[in-house]
Amino acid sequence: MSYFDPLTCEETGALHRWFGTRAFRPFVAGGRFWQQVGLAKRRRWRAHDLNTYVRHSKTLEIAHLLSLGFLLIISVYFCIVGDWMAAGISTIANLLLNFYPILVVRYNRHRIESRLSRRRQADEESD
């Protein structure tokens, strides 16, 4: 089992329902909100693009995970020195800029990987 494999609570959807991942999805980079305001284009995905997305999503997840850890250290530092306002702001920023994007990437990747595996199975059965 690797880090990128979906957790049981992700497969059942409980984690994403609990944190409201689907409600946050339109607001991440390239999401529906950004498409509607004209800052991102809607794409038509082909199987090759989906495989590329899965690989790219792992890189994005690691980058957000490292950033999450860094901002968490900063939040803890602010708590230690007693700057509660800065601790609160950095914690909220961490949630919005790192935690939720990680959840969205994991949610999308699991959906795409399951569709790709169903497509592969259908291709194997037709051969």
XYZ file of C-alpha atoms in Angstrom:
127
model
C 0.000 0.000 0.000
C 1.394 3.394 -0.962
C 0.645 6.827 0.424
C -1.338 7.689 -2.712
C -3.746 4.746 -2.399
C -7.171 5.891 -1.215
C -7.977 5.315 2.430
C -11.046 3.268 3.331
C -12.891 6.408 4.444
C -12.084 7.977 1.056
C -13.416 4.990 -0.864
C -16.693 5.104 1.042
C -16.858 8.885 0.608
C -17.158 9.541 4.350
C -14.022 11.686 4.557
C -15.059 13.904 1.673
C -18.630 14.263 2.941
C -17.339 15.159 6.409
C -15.026 17.919 5.141
C -17.274 19.137 2.289
C -14.727 18.431 -0.431
C -17.283 18.585 -3.240
C -18.401 22.058 -2.155
C -14.792 23.285 -2.211
C -13.896 21.709 -5.589
C -15.045 24.629 -7.785
C -12.685 27.021 -6.016
C -9.355 25.228 -6.529
C -7.170 26.209 -9.497
C -8.919 25.329 -12.748
C -12.208 24.619 -10.976
C -15.676 25.511 -12.226
C -15.695 28.902 -10.442
C -12.538 29.986 -12.272
C -13.980 28.694 -15.554
C -17.150 30.745 -15.077
C -15.268 33.976 -14.378
C -13.106 33.348 -17.447
C -9.774 32.646 -15.753
C -9.625 28.952 -16.707
C -10.749 26.925 -19.720
C -12.928 23.838 -19.567
C -11.036 20.857 -20.956
C -12.103 17.728 -22.737
C -10.117 14.873 -21.266
C -8.733 11.914 -23.220
C -7.399 8.730 -21.615
C -3.769 9.859 -22.109
C -4.574 13.199 -20.444
C -6.167 11.390 -17.525
C -3.064 9.283 -16.959
C -0.991 12.470 -17.085
C -3.376 14.112 -14.605
C -2.982 11.196 -12.182
C 0.818 11.559 -12.276
C 0.643 15.356 -12.025
C -1.822 15.182 -9.121
C 0.679 13.198 -7.073
C 3.279 15.936 -7.552
C 0.741 18.605 -6.581
C -0.277 16.651 -3.514
C 3.311 16.316 -2.300
C 3.923 20.058 -2.854
C 0.783 20.964 -0.879
C 1.713 18.454 1.819
C 5.166 20.034 2.257
C 3.619 23.500 2.322
C 1.022 22.303 4.850
C 3.799 21.067 7.125
C 5.737 24.321 6.795
C 2.696 26.480 7.616
C 1.828 24.171 10.485
C 5.269 24.796 11.979
C 4.729 28.541 11.562
C 1.314 28.305 13.276
C 2.844 26.382 16.197
C 5.601 28.992 16.480
C 3.017 31.783 16.656
C 1.184 29.849 19.385
C 4.415 29.453 21.373
C 5.212 33.158 21.224
C 1.602 34.037 22.045
C 0.658 35.763 18.792
C -2.814 34.234 18.570
C -4.003 36.405 15.695
C -1.100 35.351 13.476
C -1.574 31.715 14.544
C -5.237 31.861 13.590
C -4.580 33.521 10.251
C -1.830 31.065 9.311
C -4.021 28.118 10.339
C -6.948 29.337 8.239
C -4.616 30.011 5.307
C -3.202 26.512 5.698
C -6.684 24.992 5.578
C -7.709 26.945 2.500
C -4.452 26.836 0.556
C -3.170 23.352 1.404
C -5.549 21.061 3.280
C -8.563 21.438 0.987
C -6.537 21.291 -2.240
C -5.033 18.005 -0.999
C -8.521 16.643 -0.340
C -9.749 17.765 -3.773
C -6.753 16.234 -5.565
C -7.220 12.937 -3.715
C -10.974 12.988 -4.441
C -10.485 13.656 -8.156
C -7.620 11.186 -8.538
C -9.635 8.372 -6.955
C -12.582 9.080 -9.278
C -10.344 9.198 -12.349
C -8.387 6.063 -11.426
C -11.609 4.107 -10.893
C -12.923 5.238 -14.293
C -9.638 4.330 -15.972
C -9.647 0.881 -14.365
C -13.258 0.284 -15.516
C -12.254 1.365 -19.025
C -9.267 -1.013 -18.992
C -11.465 -3.879 -17.827
C -13.985 -3.172 -20.574
C -11.166 -3.061 -23.152
C -9.777 -6.388 -21.882
C -13.204 -8.030 -22.017
C -13.781 -6.835 -25.588
C -10.438 -8.296 -26.749
